[in-house]
Amino acid sequence: MPARHLFRFAVCLTTAMLAPLPLAAQSLAPADGSAAMADSVVSRLVAWRARTDQPVTLSSLTAFEWDSFSVVRAAAGDPMANCSREGLVPCGPDLHPPPGSMIQVLRFDRAGRSVYQERIMVASANFADPLPTAVPRAQATLVTCPNEQGVPLWCVQTPRKSEQKPPQGLRSLDGG
């Protein structure tokens, strides 16, 4: 991809994420007001997928403290007022969904309270259904999983067979 397209994509992604969010998904920055997270988690997910198809621990893409993450659906919100101004803010329908359309929102919680939320405005950062709910940090390893059309989506990696504990009633059989 030519450098000018990468630059335009980065500007587009950043601008789309700075658009107003509905009340259910307000903040792009940590709730404590720190500036520790200069760029978005979604942009890091997109960059990871562009480099490799290897699993990624979500904690390696964040610079703030969190206990669990979820992905929820929310209304897209209002359009940006400065769309296409000076040619720097693209207006593509995939980056600027109409108000009322449903988008995915990545949410991080700590001690039961939201510490970071971000709209997912690019298809390469979307999560597969069923959307992850309250996934503990220690289990937040993401892998690529294709949807029915073969489009790559993010999924939470399931534990391997050797990592899974046997059902409670069978533990006595293996000496556990």
mmCIF file of C-alpha atoms in Angstrom:
data_model
loop_
_atom_site.group_PDB
_atom_site.id
_atom_site.type_symbol
_atom_site.label_atom_id
_atom_site.label_comp_id
_atom_site.label_asym_id
_atom_site.label_seq_id
_atom_site.Cartn_x
_atom_site.Cartn_y
_atom_site.Cartn_z
ATOM 1 C CA MET A 1 0.000 0.000 0.000
ATOM 2 C CA PRO A 2 1.512 3.384 -0.971
ATOM 3 C CA ALA A 3 2.553 5.671 1.874
ATOM 4 C CA ARG A 4 -0.032 8.332 0.956
ATOM 5 C CA HIS A 5 -2.829 5.762 1.368
ATOM 6 C CA LEU A 6 -1.443 4.638 4.734
ATOM 7 C CA PHE A 7 -1.277 8.265 5.889
ATOM 8 C CA ARG A 8 -4.815 8.939 4.698
ATOM 9 C CA PHE A 9 -6.010 5.746 6.413
ATOM 10 C CA ALA A 10 -4.321 6.771 9.698
ATOM 11 C CA VAL A 11 -5.844 10.268 9.526
ATOM 12 C CA CYS A 12 -9.202 8.780 8.596
ATOM 13 C CA LEU A 13 -9.102 6.244 11.422
ATOM 14 C CA THR A 14 -8.063 8.814 14.005
ATOM 15 C CA THR A 15 -10.658 11.332 12.858
ATOM 16 C CA ALA A 16 -13.455 8.772 12.790
ATOM 17 C CA MET A 17 -12.655 7.804 16.329
ATOM 18 C CA LEU A 18 -12.741 11.418 17.503
ATOM 19 C CA ALA A 19 -16.319 11.929 16.315
ATOM 20 C CA PRO A 20 -18.904 12.398 19.080
ATOM 21 C CA LEU A 21 -20.033 9.186 20.750
ATOM 22 C CA PRO A 22 -23.450 8.389 22.095
ATOM 23 C CA LEU A 23 -23.840 8.455 25.863
ATOM 24 C CA ALA A 24 -23.344 4.692 26.085
ATOM 25 C CA ALA A 25 -19.851 5.003 24.602
ATOM 26 C CA GLN A 26 -18.376 8.358 25.486
ATOM 27 C CA SER A 27 -14.678 8.338 26.165
ATOM 28 C CA LEU A 28 -11.705 7.733 23.912
ATOM 29 C CA ALA A 29 -9.298 8.304 26.777
ATOM 30 C CA PRO A 30 -8.881 6.594 30.116
ATOM 31 C CA ALA A 31 -11.528 7.753 32.589
ATOM 32 C CA ASP A 32 -8.893 8.864 35.094
ATOM 33 C CA GLY A 33 -7.873 11.676 32.712
ATOM 34 C CA SER A 34 -4.360 10.360 32.112
ATOM 35 C CA ALA A 35 -2.829 10.808 28.696
ATOM 36 C CA ALA A 36 -1.129 7.401 28.848
ATOM 37 C CA MET A 37 -2.996 6.154 25.796
ATOM 38 C CA ALA A 38 -2.067 8.544 22.990
ATOM 39 C CA ASP A 39 -3.423 6.375 20.186
ATOM 40 C CA SER A 40 -6.348 4.026 20.056
ATOM 41 C CA VAL A 41 -6.609 0.355 20.898
ATOM 42 C CA VAL A 42 -8.621 -0.160 17.713
ATOM 43 C CA SER A 43 -5.827 1.315 15.582
ATOM 44 C CA ARG A 44 -3.410 -1.063 17.312
ATOM 45 C CA LEU A 45 -5.712 -4.014 16.498
ATOM 46 C CA VAL A 46 -5.814 -2.921 12.847
ATOM 47 C CA ALA A 47 -2.027 -2.540 12.742
ATOM 48 C CA TRP A 48 -1.529 -5.967 14.357
ATOM 49 C CA ARG A 49 -3.744 -7.643 11.774
ATOM 50 C CA ALA A 50 -1.887 -5.865 8.955
ATOM 51 C CA ARG A 51 1.440 -7.277 10.219
ATOM 52 C CA THR A 52 0.562 -10.831 11.197
ATOM 53 C CA ASP A 53 -2.163 -13.393 11.727
ATOM 54 C CA GLN A 54 -0.679 -14.517 15.054
ATOM 55 C CA PRO A 55 -2.706 -14.253 18.290
ATOM 56 C CA VAL A 56 -2.322 -11.050 20.306
ATOM 57 C CA THR A 57 -2.852 -10.458 24.008
ATOM 58 C CA LEU A 58 -5.100 -7.451 24.372
ATOM 59 C CA SER A 59 -3.118 -6.279 27.394
ATOM 60 C CA SER A 60 -0.075 -5.774 25.122
ATOM 61 C CA LEU A 61 -2.073 -3.211 23.125
ATOM 62 C CA THR A 62 -3.202 -1.129 26.101
ATOM 63 C CA ALA A 63 -1.367 1.384 28.260
ATOM 64 C CA PHE A 64 -3.899 1.606 31.078
ATOM 65 C CA GLU A 65 -5.088 -0.702 33.842
ATOM 66 C CA TRP A 66 -8.151 -2.872 33.268
ATOM 67 C CA ASP A 67 -9.652 -6.081 34.647
ATOM 68 C CA SER A 68 -11.924 -7.203 31.805
ATOM 69 C CA PHE A 69 -13.092 -6.196 28.355
ATOM 70 C CA SER A 70 -16.330 -6.473 26.420
ATOM 71 C CA VAL A 71 -17.604 -5.530 22.993
ATOM 72 C CA VAL A 72 -21.118 -4.113 22.802
ATOM 73 C CA ARG A 73 -23.310 -2.752 20.064
ATOM 74 C CA ALA A 74 -24.306 0.920 20.189
ATOM 75 C CA ALA A 75 -25.809 3.515 17.867
ATOM 76 C CA ALA A 76 -23.219 5.171 15.624
ATOM 77 C CA GLY A 77 -24.033 8.666 16.844
ATOM 78 C CA ASP A 78 -23.946 11.972 15.036
ATOM 79 C CA PRO A 79 -21.837 12.551 11.910
ATOM 80 C CA MET A 80 -18.695 14.639 12.057
ATOM 81 C CA ALA A 81 -19.231 18.324 11.323
ATOM 82 C CA ASN A 82 -15.945 18.801 9.428
ATOM 83 C CA CYS A 83 -16.180 15.817 7.095
ATOM 84 C CA SER A 84 -13.953 16.332 3.979
ATOM 85 C CA ARG A 85 -12.648 19.671 5.220
ATOM 86 C CA GLU A 86 -9.327 20.437 3.464
ATOM 87 C CA GLY A 87 -9.200 16.887 2.121
ATOM 88 C CA LEU A 88 -7.899 15.415 5.378
ATOM 89 C CA VAL A 89 -11.083 13.994 6.850
ATOM 90 C CA PRO A 90 -12.531 11.238 4.628
ATOM 91 C CA CYS A 91 -16.262 10.648 4.493
ATOM 92 C CA GLY A 92 -16.442 7.028 3.363
ATOM 93 C CA PRO A 93 -19.613 5.227 4.433
ATOM 94 C CA ASP A 94 -17.572 2.530 6.195
ATOM 95 C CA LEU A 95 -15.835 5.163 8.334
ATOM 96 C CA HIS A 96 -18.845 7.375 8.831
ATOM 97 C CA PRO A 97 -21.945 5.248 9.372
ATOM 98 C CA PRO A 98 -25.320 6.954 9.334
ATOM 99 C CA PRO A 99 -26.745 7.993 12.710
ATOM 100 C CA GLY A 100 -28.742 5.224 14.311
ATOM 101 C CA SER A 101 -26.855 2.401 12.618
ATOM 102 C CA MET A 102 -25.338 -0.080 15.026
ATOM 103 C CA ILE A 103 -21.567 -0.328 15.480
ATOM 104 C CA GLN A 104 -19.343 -2.253 17.853
ATOM 105 C CA VAL A 105 -17.823 -0.502 20.868
ATOM 106 C CA LEU A 106 -14.755 -1.880 22.643
ATOM 107 C CA ARG A 107 -15.058 -1.374 26.407
ATOM 108 C CA PHE A 108 -12.547 -1.945 29.209
ATOM 109 C CA ASP A 109 -13.615 -2.149 32.869
ATOM 110 C CA ARG A 110 -11.731 -1.987 36.146
ATOM 111 C CA ALA A 111 -13.374 -2.775 39.473
ATOM 112 C CA GLY A 112 -16.760 -2.840 37.727
ATOM 113 C CA ARG A 113 -16.404 0.638 36.172
ATOM 114 C CA SER A 114 -15.585 1.634 32.629
ATOM 115 C CA VAL A 115 -12.045 2.974 32.180
ATOM 116 C CA TYR A 116 -11.919 3.151 28.364
ATOM 117 C CA GLN A 117 -14.397 2.881 25.483
ATOM 118 C CA GLU A 118 -13.815 3.199 21.786
ATOM 119 C CA ARG A 119 -16.011 2.869 18.721
ATOM 120 C CA ILE A 120 -14.898 0.288 16.157
ATOM 121 C CA MET A 121 -15.232 2.098 12.854
ATOM 122 C CA VAL A 122 -13.218 -0.188 10.544
ATOM 123 C CA ALA A 123 -14.240 -3.675 9.485
ATOM 124 C CA SER A 124 -10.770 -5.126 10.128
ATOM 125 C CA ALA A 125 -11.217 -4.448 13.850
ATOM 126 C CA ASN A 126 -14.700 -5.971 14.203
ATOM 127 C CA PHE A 127 -15.371 -8.855 16.582
ATOM 128 C CA ALA A 128 -17.292 -12.015 15.712
ATOM 129 C CA ASP A 129 -20.628 -12.947 17.257
ATOM 130 C CA PRO A 130 -21.239 -13.741 19.985
ATOM 131 C CA LEU A 131 -19.497 -10.569 21.123
ATOM 132 C CA PRO A 132 -17.080 -10.981 24.054
ATOM 133 C CA THR A 133 -18.568 -10.120 27.444
ATOM 134 C CA ALA A 134 -16.538 -9.433 30.619
ATOM 135 C CA VAL A 135 -13.495 -11.366 29.399
ATOM 136 C CA PRO A 136 -10.855 -11.336 32.181
ATOM 137 C CA ARG A 137 -7.522 -9.738 31.308
ATOM 138 C CA ALA A 138 -5.672 -13.064 31.730
ATOM 139 C CA GLN A 139 -7.917 -14.675 29.096
ATOM 140 C CA ALA A 140 -7.962 -11.748 26.642
ATOM 141 C CA THR A 141 -5.935 -13.265 23.833
ATOM 142 C CA LEU A 142 -7.409 -12.486 20.430
ATOM 143 C CA VAL A 143 -7.203 -14.619 17.297
ATOM 144 C CA THR A 144 -8.495 -14.165 13.791
ATOM 145 C CA CYS A 145 -11.653 -16.076 12.939
ATOM 146 C CA PRO A 146 -13.397 -15.710 9.565
ATOM 147 C CA ASN A 147 -17.126 -15.049 9.286
ATOM 148 C CA GLU A 148 -19.408 -16.902 6.832
ATOM 149 C CA GLN A 149 -18.064 -14.810 3.925
ATOM 150 C CA GLY A 150 -14.441 -15.392 4.941
ATOM 151 C CA VAL A 151 -13.946 -11.850 6.280
ATOM 152 C CA PRO A 152 -11.425 -11.917 9.150
ATOM 153 C CA LEU A 153 -12.871 -10.905 12.518
ATOM 154 C CA TRP A 154 -11.476 -10.939 16.056
ATOM 155 C CA CYS A 155 -12.395 -13.726 18.481
ATOM 156 C CA VAL A 156 -11.248 -14.536 21.995
ATOM 157 C CA GLN A 157 -8.903 -17.508 21.895
ATOM 158 C CA THR A 158 -10.449 -20.529 23.576
ATOM 159 C CA PRO A 159 -8.277 -22.518 25.978
ATOM 160 C CA ARG A 160 -6.512 -25.532 24.497
ATOM 161 C CA LYS A 161 -7.700 -28.980 25.544
ATOM 162 C CA SER A 162 -4.706 -29.418 27.875
ATOM 163 C CA GLU A 163 -5.484 -26.063 29.551
ATOM 164 C CA GLN A 164 -9.132 -26.939 30.199
ATOM 165 C CA LYS A 165 -9.948 -28.402 33.582
ATOM 166 C CA PRO A 166 -12.037 -31.574 33.642
ATOM 167 C CA PRO A 167 -15.605 -31.256 34.937
ATOM 168 C CA GLN A 168 -15.892 -31.213 38.743
ATOM 169 C CA GLY A 169 -17.268 -34.780 38.896
ATOM 170 C CA LEU A 170 -14.321 -36.170 36.900
ATOM 171 C CA ARG A 171 -11.509 -34.482 38.853
ATOM 172 C CA SER A 172 -11.367 -37.307 41.401
ATOM 173 C CA LEU A 173 -10.629 -39.758 38.575
ATOM 174 C CA ASP A 174 -7.383 -37.992 37.619
ATOM 175 C CA GLY A 175 -6.176 -37.546 41.197
ATOM 176 C CA GLY A 176 -7.187 -33.827 41.340
#
